[in-house]
mmCIF file of C-alpha atoms and ligand atoms in Angstrom:
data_model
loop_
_atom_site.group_PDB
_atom_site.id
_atom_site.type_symbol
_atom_site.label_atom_id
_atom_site.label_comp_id
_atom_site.label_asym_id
_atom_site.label_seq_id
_atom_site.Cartn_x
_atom_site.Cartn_y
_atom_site.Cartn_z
ATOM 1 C CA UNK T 2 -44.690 -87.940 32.465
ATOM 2 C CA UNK T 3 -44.942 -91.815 32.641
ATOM 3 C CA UNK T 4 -41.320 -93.541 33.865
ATOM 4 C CA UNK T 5 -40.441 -97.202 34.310
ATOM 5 C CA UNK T 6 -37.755 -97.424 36.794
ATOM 6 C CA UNK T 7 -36.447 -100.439 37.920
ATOM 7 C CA UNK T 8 -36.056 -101.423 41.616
ATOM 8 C CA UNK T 9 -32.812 -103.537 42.683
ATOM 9 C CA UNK T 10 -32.711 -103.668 46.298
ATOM 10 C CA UNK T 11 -29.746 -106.388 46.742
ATOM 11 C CA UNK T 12 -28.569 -107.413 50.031
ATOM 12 C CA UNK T 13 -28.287 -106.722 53.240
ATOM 13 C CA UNK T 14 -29.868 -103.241 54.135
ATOM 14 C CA UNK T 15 -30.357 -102.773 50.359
ATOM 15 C CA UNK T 16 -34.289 -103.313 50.347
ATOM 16 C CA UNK T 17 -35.096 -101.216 53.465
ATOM 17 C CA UNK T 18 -33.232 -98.050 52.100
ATOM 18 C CA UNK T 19 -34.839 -98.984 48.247
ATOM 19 C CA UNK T 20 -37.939 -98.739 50.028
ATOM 20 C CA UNK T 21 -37.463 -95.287 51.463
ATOM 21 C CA UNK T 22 -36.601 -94.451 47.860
ATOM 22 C CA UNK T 23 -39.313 -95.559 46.221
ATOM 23 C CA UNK T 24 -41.883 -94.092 48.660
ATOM 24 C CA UNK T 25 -40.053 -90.974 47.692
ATOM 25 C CA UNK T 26 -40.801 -91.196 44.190
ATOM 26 C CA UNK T 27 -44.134 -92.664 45.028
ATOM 27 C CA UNK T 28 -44.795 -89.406 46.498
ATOM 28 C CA UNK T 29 -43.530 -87.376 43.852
ATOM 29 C CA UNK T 30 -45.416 -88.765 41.546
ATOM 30 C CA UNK T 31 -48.855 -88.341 43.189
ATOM 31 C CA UNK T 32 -47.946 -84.792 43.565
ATOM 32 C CA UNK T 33 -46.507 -83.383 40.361
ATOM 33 C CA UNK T 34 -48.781 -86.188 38.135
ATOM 34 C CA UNK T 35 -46.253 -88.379 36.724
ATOM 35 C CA UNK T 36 -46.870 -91.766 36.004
ATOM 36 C CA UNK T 37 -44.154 -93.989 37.426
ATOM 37 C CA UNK T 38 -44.293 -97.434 37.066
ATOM 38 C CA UNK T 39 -42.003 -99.664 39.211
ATOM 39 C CA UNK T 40 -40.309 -103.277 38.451
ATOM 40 C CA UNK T 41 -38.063 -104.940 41.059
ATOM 41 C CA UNK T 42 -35.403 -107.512 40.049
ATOM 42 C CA UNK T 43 -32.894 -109.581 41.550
ATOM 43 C CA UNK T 44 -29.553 -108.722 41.872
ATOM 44 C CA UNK T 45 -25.942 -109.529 43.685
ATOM 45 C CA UNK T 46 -26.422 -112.168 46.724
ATOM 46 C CA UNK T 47 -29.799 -112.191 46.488
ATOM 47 C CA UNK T 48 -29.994 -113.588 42.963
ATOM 48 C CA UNK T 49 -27.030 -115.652 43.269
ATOM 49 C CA UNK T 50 -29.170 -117.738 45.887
ATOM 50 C CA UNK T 51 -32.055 -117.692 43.355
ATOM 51 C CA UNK T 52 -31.062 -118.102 40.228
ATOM 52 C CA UNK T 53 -27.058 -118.780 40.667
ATOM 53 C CA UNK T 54 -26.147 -115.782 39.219
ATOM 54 C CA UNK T 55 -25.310 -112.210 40.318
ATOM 55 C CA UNK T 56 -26.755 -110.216 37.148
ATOM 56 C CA UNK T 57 -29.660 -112.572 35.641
ATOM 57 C CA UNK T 58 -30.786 -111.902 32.695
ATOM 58 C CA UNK T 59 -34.044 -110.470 33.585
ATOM 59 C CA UNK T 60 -32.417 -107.947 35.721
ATOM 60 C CA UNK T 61 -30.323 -106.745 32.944
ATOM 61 C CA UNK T 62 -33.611 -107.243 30.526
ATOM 62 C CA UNK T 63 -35.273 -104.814 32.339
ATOM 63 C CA UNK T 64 -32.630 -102.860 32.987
ATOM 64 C CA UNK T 65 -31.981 -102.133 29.380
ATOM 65 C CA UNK T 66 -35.856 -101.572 29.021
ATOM 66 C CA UNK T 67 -35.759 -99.187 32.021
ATOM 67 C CA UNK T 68 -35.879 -95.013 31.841
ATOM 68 C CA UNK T 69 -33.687 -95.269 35.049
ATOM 69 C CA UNK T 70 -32.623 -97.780 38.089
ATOM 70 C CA UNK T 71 -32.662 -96.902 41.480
ATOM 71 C CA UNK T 72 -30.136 -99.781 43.737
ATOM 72 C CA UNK T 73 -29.606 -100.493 47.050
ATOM 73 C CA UNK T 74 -26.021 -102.690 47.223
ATOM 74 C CA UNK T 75 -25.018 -105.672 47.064
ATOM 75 C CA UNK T 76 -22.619 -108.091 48.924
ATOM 76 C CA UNK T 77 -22.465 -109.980 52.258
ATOM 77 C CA UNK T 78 -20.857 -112.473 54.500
ATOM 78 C CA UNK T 79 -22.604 -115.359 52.544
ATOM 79 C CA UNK T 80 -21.539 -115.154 49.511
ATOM 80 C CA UNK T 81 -17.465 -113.422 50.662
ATOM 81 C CA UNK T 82 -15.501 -117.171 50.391
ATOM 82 C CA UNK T 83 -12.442 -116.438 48.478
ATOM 83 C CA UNK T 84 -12.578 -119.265 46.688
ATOM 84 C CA UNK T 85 -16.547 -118.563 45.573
ATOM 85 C CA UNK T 86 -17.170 -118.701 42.008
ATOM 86 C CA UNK T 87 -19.953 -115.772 41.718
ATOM 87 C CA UNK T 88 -19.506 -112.860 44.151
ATOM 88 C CA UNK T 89 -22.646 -110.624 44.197
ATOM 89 C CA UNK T 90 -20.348 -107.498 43.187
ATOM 90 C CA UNK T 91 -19.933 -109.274 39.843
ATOM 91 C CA UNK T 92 -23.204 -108.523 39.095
ATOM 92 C CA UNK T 93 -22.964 -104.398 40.110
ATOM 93 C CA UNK T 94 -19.535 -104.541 37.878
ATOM 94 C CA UNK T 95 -21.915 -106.298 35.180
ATOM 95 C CA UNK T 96 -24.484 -103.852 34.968
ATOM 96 C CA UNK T 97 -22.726 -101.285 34.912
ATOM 97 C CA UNK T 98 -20.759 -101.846 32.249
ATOM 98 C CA UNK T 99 -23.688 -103.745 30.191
ATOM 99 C CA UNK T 100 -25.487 -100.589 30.865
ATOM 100 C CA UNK T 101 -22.587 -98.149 29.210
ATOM 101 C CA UNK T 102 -22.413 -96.267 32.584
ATOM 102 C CA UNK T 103 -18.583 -94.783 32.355
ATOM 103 C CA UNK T 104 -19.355 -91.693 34.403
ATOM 104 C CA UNK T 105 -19.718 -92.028 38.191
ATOM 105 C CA UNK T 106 -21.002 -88.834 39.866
ATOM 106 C CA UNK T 107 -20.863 -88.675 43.471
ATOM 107 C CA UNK T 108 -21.409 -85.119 44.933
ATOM 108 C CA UNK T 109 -20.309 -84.194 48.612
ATOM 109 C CA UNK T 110 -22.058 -81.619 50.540
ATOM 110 C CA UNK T 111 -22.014 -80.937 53.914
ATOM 111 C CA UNK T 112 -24.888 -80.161 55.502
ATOM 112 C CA UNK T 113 -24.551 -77.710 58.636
ATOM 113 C CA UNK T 114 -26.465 -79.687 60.745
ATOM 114 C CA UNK T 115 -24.525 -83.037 60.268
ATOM 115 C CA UNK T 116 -20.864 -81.033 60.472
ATOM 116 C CA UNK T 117 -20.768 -82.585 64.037
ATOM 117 C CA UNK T 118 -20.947 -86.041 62.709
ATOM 118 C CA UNK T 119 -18.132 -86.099 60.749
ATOM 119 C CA UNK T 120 -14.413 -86.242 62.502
ATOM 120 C CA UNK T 121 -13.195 -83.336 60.614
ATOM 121 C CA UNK T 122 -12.940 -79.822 62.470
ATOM 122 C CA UNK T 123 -16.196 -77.986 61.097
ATOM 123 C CA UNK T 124 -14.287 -74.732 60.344
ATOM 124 C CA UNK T 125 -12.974 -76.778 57.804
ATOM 125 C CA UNK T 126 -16.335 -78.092 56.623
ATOM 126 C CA UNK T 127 -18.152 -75.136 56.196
ATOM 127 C CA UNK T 128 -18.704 -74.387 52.856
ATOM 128 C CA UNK T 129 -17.648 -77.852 51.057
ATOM 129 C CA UNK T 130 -19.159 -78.504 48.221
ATOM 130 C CA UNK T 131 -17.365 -80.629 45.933
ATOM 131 C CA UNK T 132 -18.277 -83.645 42.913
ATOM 132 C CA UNK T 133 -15.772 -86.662 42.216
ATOM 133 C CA UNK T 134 -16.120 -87.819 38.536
ATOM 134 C CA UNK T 135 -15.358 -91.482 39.292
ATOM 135 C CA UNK T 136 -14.830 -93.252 35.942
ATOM 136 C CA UNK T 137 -16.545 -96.663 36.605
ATOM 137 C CA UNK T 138 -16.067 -99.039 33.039
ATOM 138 C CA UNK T 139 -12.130 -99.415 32.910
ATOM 139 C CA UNK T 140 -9.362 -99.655 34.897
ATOM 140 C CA UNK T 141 -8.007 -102.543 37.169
ATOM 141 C CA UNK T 142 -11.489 -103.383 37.495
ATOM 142 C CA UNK T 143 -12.208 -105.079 34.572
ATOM 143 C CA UNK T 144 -8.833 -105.975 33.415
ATOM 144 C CA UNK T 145 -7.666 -109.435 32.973
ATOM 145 C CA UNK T 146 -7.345 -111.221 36.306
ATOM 146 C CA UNK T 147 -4.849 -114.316 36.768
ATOM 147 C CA UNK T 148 -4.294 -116.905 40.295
ATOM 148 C CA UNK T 149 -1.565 -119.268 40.785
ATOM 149 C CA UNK T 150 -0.802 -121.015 43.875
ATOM 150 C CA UNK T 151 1.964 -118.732 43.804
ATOM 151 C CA UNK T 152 0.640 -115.350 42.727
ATOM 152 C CA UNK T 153 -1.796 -113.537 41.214
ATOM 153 C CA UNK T 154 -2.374 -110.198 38.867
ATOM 154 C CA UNK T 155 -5.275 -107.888 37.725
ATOM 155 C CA UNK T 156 -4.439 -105.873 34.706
ATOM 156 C CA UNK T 157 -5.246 -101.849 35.010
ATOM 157 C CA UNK T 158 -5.587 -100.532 31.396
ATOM 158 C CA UNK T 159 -7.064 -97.619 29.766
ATOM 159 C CA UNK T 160 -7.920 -96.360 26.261
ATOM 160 C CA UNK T 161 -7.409 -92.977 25.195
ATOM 161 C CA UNK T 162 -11.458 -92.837 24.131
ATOM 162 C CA UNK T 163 -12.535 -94.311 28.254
ATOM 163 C CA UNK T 164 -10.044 -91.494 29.455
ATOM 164 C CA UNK T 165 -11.772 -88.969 27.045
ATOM 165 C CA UNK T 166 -15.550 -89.422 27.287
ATOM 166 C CA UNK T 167 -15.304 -89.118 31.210
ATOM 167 C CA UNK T 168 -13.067 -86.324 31.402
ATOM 168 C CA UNK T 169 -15.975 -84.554 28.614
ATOM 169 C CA UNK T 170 -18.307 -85.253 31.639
ATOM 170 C CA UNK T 171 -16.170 -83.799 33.983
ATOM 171 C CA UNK T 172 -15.330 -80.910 32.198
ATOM 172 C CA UNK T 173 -18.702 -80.138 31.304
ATOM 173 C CA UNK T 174 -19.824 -79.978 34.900
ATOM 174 C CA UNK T 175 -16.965 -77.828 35.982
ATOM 175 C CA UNK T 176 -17.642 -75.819 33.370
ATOM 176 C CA UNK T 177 -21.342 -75.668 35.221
ATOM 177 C CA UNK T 178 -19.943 -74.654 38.113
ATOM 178 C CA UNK T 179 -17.018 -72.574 39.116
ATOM 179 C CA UNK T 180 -14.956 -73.821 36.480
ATOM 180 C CA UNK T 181 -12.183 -75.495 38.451
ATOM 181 C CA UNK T 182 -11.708 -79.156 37.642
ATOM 182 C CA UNK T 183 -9.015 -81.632 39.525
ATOM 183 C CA UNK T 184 -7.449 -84.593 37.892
ATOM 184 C CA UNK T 185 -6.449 -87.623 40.287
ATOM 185 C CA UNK T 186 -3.775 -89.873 39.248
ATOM 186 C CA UNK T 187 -0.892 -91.662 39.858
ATOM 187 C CA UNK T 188 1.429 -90.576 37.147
ATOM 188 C CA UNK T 189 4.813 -90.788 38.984
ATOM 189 C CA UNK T 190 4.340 -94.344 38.873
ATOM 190 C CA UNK T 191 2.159 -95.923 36.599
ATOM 191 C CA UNK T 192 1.660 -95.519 32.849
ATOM 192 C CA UNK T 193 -1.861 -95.831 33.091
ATOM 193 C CA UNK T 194 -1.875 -92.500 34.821
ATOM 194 C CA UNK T 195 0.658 -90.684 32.513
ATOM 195 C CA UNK T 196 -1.893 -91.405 29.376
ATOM 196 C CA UNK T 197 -4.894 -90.013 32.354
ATOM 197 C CA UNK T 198 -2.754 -87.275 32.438
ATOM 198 C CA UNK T 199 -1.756 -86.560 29.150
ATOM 199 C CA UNK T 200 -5.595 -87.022 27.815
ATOM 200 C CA UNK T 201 -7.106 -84.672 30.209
ATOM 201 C CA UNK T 202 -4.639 -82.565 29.844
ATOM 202 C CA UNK T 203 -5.482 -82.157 25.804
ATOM 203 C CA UNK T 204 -8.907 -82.506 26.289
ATOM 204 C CA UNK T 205 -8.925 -79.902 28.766
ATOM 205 C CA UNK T 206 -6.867 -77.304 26.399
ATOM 206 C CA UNK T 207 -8.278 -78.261 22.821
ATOM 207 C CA UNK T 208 -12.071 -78.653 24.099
ATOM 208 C CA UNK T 209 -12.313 -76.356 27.578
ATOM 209 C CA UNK T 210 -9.953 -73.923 27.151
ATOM 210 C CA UNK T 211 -12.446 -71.746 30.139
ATOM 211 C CA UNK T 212 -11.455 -74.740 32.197
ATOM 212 C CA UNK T 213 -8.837 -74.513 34.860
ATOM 213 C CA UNK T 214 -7.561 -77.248 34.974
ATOM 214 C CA UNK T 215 -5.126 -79.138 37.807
ATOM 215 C CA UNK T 216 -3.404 -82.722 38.523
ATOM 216 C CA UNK T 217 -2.490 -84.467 41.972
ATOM 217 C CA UNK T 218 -1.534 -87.313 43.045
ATOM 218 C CA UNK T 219 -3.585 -89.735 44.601
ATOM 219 C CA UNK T 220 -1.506 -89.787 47.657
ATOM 220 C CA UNK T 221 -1.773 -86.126 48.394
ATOM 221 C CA UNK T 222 -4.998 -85.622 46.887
ATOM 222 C CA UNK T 223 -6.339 -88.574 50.054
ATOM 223 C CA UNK T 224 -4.434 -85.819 52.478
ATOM 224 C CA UNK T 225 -5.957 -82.585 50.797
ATOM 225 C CA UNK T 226 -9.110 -83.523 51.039
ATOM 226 C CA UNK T 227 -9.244 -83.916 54.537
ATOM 227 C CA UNK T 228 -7.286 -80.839 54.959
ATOM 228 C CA UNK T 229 -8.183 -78.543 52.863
ATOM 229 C CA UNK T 230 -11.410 -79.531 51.670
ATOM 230 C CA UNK T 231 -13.376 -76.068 50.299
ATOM 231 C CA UNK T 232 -10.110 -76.209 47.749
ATOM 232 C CA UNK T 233 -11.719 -79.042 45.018
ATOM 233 C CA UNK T 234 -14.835 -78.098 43.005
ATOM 234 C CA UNK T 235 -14.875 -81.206 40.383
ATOM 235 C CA UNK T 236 -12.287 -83.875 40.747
ATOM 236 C CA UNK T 237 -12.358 -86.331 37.593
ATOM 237 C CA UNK T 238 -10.261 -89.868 38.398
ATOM 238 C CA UNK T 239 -9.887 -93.546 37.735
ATOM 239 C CA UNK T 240 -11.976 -96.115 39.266
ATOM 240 C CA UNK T 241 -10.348 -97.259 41.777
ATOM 241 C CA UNK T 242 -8.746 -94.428 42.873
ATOM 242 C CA UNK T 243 -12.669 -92.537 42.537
ATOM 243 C CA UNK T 244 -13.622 -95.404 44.765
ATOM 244 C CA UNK T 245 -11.841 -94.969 47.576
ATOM 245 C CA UNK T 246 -11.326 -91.187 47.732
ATOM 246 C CA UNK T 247 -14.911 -90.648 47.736
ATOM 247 C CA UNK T 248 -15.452 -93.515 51.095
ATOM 248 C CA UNK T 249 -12.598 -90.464 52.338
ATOM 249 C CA UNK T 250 -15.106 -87.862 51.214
ATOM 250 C CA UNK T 251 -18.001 -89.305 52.944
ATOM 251 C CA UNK T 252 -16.511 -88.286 56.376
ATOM 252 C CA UNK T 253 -16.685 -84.632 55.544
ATOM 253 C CA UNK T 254 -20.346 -85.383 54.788
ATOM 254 C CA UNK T 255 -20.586 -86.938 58.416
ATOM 255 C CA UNK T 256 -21.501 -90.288 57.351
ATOM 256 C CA UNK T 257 -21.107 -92.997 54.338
ATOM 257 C CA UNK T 258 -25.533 -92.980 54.512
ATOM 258 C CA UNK T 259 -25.358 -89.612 53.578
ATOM 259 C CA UNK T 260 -23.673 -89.812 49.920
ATOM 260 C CA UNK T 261 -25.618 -90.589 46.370
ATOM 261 C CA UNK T 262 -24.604 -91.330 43.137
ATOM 262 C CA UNK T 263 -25.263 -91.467 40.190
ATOM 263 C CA UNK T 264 -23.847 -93.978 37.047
ATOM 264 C CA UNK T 265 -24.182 -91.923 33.822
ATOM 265 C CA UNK T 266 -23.219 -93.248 30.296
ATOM 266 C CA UNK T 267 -24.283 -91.827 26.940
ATOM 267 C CA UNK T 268 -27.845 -91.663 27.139
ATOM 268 C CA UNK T 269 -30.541 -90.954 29.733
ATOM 269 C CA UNK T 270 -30.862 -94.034 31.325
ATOM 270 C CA UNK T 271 -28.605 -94.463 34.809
ATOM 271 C CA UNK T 272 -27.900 -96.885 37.921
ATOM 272 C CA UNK T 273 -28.702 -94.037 40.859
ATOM 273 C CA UNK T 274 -27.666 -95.802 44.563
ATOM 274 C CA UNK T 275 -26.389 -94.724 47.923
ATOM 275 C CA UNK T 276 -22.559 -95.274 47.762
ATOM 276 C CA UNK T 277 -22.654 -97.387 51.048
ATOM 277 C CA UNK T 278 -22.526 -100.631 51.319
ATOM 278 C CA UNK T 279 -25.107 -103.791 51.911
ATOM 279 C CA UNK T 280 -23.664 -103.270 55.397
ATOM 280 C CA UNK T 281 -24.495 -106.818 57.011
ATOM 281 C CA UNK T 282 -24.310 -106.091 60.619
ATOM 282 C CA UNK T 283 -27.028 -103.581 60.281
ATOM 283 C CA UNK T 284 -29.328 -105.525 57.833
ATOM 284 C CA UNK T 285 -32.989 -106.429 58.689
ATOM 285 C CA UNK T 286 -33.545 -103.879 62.292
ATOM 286 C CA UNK T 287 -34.910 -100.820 60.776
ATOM 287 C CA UNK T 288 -31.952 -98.523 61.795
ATOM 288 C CA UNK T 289 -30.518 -97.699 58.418
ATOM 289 C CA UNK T 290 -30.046 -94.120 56.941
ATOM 290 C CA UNK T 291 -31.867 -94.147 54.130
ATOM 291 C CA UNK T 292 -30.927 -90.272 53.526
ATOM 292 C CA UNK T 293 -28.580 -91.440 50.769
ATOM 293 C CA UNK T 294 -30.826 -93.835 48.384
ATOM 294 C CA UNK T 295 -33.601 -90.784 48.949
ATOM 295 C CA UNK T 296 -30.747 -88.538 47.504
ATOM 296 C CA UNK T 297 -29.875 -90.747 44.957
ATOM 297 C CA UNK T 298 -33.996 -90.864 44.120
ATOM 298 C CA UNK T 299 -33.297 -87.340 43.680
ATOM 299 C CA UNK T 300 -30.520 -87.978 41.381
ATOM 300 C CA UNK T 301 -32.476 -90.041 39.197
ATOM 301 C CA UNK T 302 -34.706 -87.539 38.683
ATOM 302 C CA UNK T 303 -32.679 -84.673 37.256
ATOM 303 C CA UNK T 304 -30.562 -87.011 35.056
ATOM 304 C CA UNK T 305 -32.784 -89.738 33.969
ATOM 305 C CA UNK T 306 -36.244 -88.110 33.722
ATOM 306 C CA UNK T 307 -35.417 -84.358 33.408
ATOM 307 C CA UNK T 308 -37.824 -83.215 36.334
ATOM 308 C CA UNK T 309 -35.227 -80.589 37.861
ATOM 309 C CA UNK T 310 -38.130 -78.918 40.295
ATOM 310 C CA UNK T 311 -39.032 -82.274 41.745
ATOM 311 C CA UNK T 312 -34.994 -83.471 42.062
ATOM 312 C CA UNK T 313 -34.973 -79.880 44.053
ATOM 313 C CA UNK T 314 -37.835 -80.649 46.568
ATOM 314 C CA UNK T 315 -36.532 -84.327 47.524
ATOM 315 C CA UNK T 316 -33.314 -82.127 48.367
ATOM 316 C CA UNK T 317 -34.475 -79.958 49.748
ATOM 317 C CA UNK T 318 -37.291 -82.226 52.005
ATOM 318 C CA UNK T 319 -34.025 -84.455 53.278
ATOM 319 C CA UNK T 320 -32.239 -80.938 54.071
ATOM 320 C CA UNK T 321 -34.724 -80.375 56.221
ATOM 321 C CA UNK T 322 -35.181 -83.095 57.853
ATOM 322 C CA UNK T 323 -31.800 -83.178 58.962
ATOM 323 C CA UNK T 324 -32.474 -79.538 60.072
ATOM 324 C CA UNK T 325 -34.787 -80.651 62.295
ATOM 325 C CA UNK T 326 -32.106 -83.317 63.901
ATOM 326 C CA UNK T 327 -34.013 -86.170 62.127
ATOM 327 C CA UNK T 328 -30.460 -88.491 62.850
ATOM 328 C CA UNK T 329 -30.810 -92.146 61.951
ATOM 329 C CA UNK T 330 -27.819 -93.954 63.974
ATOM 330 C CA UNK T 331 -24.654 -93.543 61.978
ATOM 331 C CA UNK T 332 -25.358 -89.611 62.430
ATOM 332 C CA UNK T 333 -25.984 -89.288 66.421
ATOM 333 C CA UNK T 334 -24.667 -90.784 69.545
ATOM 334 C CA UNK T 335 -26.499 -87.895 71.928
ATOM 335 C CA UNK T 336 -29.284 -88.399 70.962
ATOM 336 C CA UNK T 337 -32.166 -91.135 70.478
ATOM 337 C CA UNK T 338 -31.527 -91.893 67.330
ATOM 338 C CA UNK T 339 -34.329 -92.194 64.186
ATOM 339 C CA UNK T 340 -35.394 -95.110 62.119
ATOM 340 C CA UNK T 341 -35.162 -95.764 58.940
ATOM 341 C CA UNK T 342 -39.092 -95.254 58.670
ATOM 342 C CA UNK T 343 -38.709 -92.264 61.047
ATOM 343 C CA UNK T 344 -36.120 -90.571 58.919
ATOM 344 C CA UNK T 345 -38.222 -91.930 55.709
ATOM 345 C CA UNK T 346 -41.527 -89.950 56.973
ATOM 346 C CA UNK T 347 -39.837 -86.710 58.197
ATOM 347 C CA UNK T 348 -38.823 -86.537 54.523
ATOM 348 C CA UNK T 349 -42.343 -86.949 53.038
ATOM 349 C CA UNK T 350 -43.810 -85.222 55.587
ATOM 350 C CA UNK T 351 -41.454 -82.221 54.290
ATOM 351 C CA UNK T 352 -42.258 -82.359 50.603
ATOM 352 C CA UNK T 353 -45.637 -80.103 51.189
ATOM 353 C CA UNK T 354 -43.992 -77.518 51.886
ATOM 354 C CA UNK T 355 -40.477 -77.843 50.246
ATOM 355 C CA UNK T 356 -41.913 -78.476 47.085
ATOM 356 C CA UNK T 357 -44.085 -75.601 46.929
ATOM 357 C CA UNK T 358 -41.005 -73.302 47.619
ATOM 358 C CA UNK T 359 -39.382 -74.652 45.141
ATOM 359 C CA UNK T 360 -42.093 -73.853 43.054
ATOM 360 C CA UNK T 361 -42.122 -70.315 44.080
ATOM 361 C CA UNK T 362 -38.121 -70.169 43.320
ATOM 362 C CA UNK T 363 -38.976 -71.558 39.882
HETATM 363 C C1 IPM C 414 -19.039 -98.776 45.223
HETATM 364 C C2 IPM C 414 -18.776 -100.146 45.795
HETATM 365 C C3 IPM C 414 -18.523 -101.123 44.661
HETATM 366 C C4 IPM C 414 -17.302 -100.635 43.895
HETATM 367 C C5 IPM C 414 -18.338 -102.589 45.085
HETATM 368 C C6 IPM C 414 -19.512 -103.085 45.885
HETATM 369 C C7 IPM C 414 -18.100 -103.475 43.890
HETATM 370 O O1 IPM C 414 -17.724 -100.119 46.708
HETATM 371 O O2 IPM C 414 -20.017 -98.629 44.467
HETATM 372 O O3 IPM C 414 -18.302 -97.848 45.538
HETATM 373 O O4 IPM C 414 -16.175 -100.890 44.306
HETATM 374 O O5 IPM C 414 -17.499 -99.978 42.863
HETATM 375 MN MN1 MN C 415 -16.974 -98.137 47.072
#
């Protein structure tokens, strides 16, 4: 099939785990014969230095032209005054709502030979497999924001339709899967939550009656899942609240460079990127894990493009890799740690022969 994704590497480690990404595909492409053409853009820091702004026009051109976009992140020291005009995060915010992209899927799998990395006990790792639903177009994100010398207020609001077409998506994948879906909120205190909760609740009964369906609070639901983690199968929330529980998530994976994602809206086309950050202090020496943007490659090629069998060997390729004790640095502190080119070729040096299993599953 012929593709055009767009590149948008950002800041900080952003182009060096892009890179890894699109060698991926690169790869992929040579070996199942698709076609993929590749267009980078600016975007965040980067094109604030450039061009002034965090989301030029151009970017979101192409981004609208694109089948898919694979991005690295955005944000850095430079551009973090207080008092700065742009931030480069304006620009992610920007795109993805220009784009449509209301659903925010980040799944969470351990992987048994990174259950050492994370600080959780592994007995309560084993087994984990769990996707948060973040919805990323509403909410105190993108309400009204006000500054005073003496205070200052951002708005959280949601409609009834934002609250419906991502619980759909939610519900839909639990429905995929083992049919258990878990609604975050914060409904003892804000009314923003008791319409979450009322909506899902409806949506839930009138549309997925085959759903089981079940609401916590934020609060406990940031214990639980460090507790009792093997308990959640889909967990549908608000932004922010999707935001931060799934940073908490990452540590049952072991490590924040471990964790994809993919921004969904209506149609095919999606923002696939690692759900770290630009991470600054690491930019520019070859050390990050690029495990995550290769997963989020992978990402972008089930939802976007359709190609389920080639999604499946990138998944397979970085499981194992990591098998194999491939660690980059955030994953190992016994052991001489990987590059981000090391950990990059042990994946396509994989795909051989994962991909022709995969094709034997098939
Ligand atoms: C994320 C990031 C972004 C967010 C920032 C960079 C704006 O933390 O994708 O999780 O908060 O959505
Ligand atoms: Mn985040």
């Amino acid at each position: 099939m012929h593709a055009n994704i767009l590149v948008l590497p950002g800041d900080g480690i952003g182009p060096e785990v892009t890179a890894a990404g699109v060698a991926v595909l690169r790869s992929v492409a040579e070996r199942y014969g698709h076609d993929f053409h590749f267009e980078e853009q600016l975007i965040g820091g980067a094109a604030i230095d450039a061009t002034g702004q965090p989301l030029p026009d151009a970017t979101l051109q192409a981004a609208q032209r694109a089948d898919a976009v694979l991005l690295g992140a955005v944000g850095g020291p430079k551009w973090s005054d207080p008092n700065a005009k742009v931030r480069p995060e304006q620009g992610l915010l920007a795109i993805r709502k220009a784009l449509g992209l209301f659903a925010n899927v980040r799944p969470v799998k351990p992987h048994s030979a990174t259950l050492g990395a994370s600080p959780i006990k592994a007995h309560l790792l084993q087994g984990v497999d769990l996707i948060v639903v973040r919805e990323l177009t509403g909410g105190i994100y993108f309400g009204d924001k006000t500054r005073s010398n003496s205070d200052a207020s951002d708005l959280c609001r949601y409609s009834v339709a934002e609250i419906e077409r991502v619980v759909r998506h939610a519900a839909q994948l639990a429905r995929s899967r083992s049919g258990k879906l878990t609604s975050v909120d914060k409904a003892n205190v804000l009314e923003t939550s008791r319409l979450w909760r009322d909506v899902t609740t409806r949506v839930v009964r009138d549309e997925f009656p085959d759903v089981q369906l079940e609401h916590q609070l934020v609060d406990s639901m940031a214990m639980h899942l460090l507790a009792k983690p093997r308990a959640y199968d889909v967990i549908v929330t608000e932004n922010m609240f999707g935001d931060i529980l799934t940073d908490e998530a990452s540590m049952l994976a072991g490590s924040l460079g471990l964790l994809p994602s993919a921004s969904l809206g209506a149609g095919t086309n999606g923002i696939y990127e690692p759900i770290h950050g630009s991470a600054p202090d690491i930019a520019g020496r070859g050390i990050a894990n690029p495990y995550a943007t290769i997963l989020s490659a992978a990402l972008l090629l089930r939802h976007s493009l359709g190609l389920e069998a080639e999604a499946q060997c990138v998944e397979k390729s970085v499981a194992e890799a990591l098998d194999a004790g491939v660690f980059t640095a955030d994953l190992t502190t016994t052991q001489p740690a990987a590059s981000t080119h090391a950990a990059t070729d042990a994946v396509l040096a994989r795909m051989d022969l994962a991909c022709a299993a995969v094709a034997l599953r098939d």
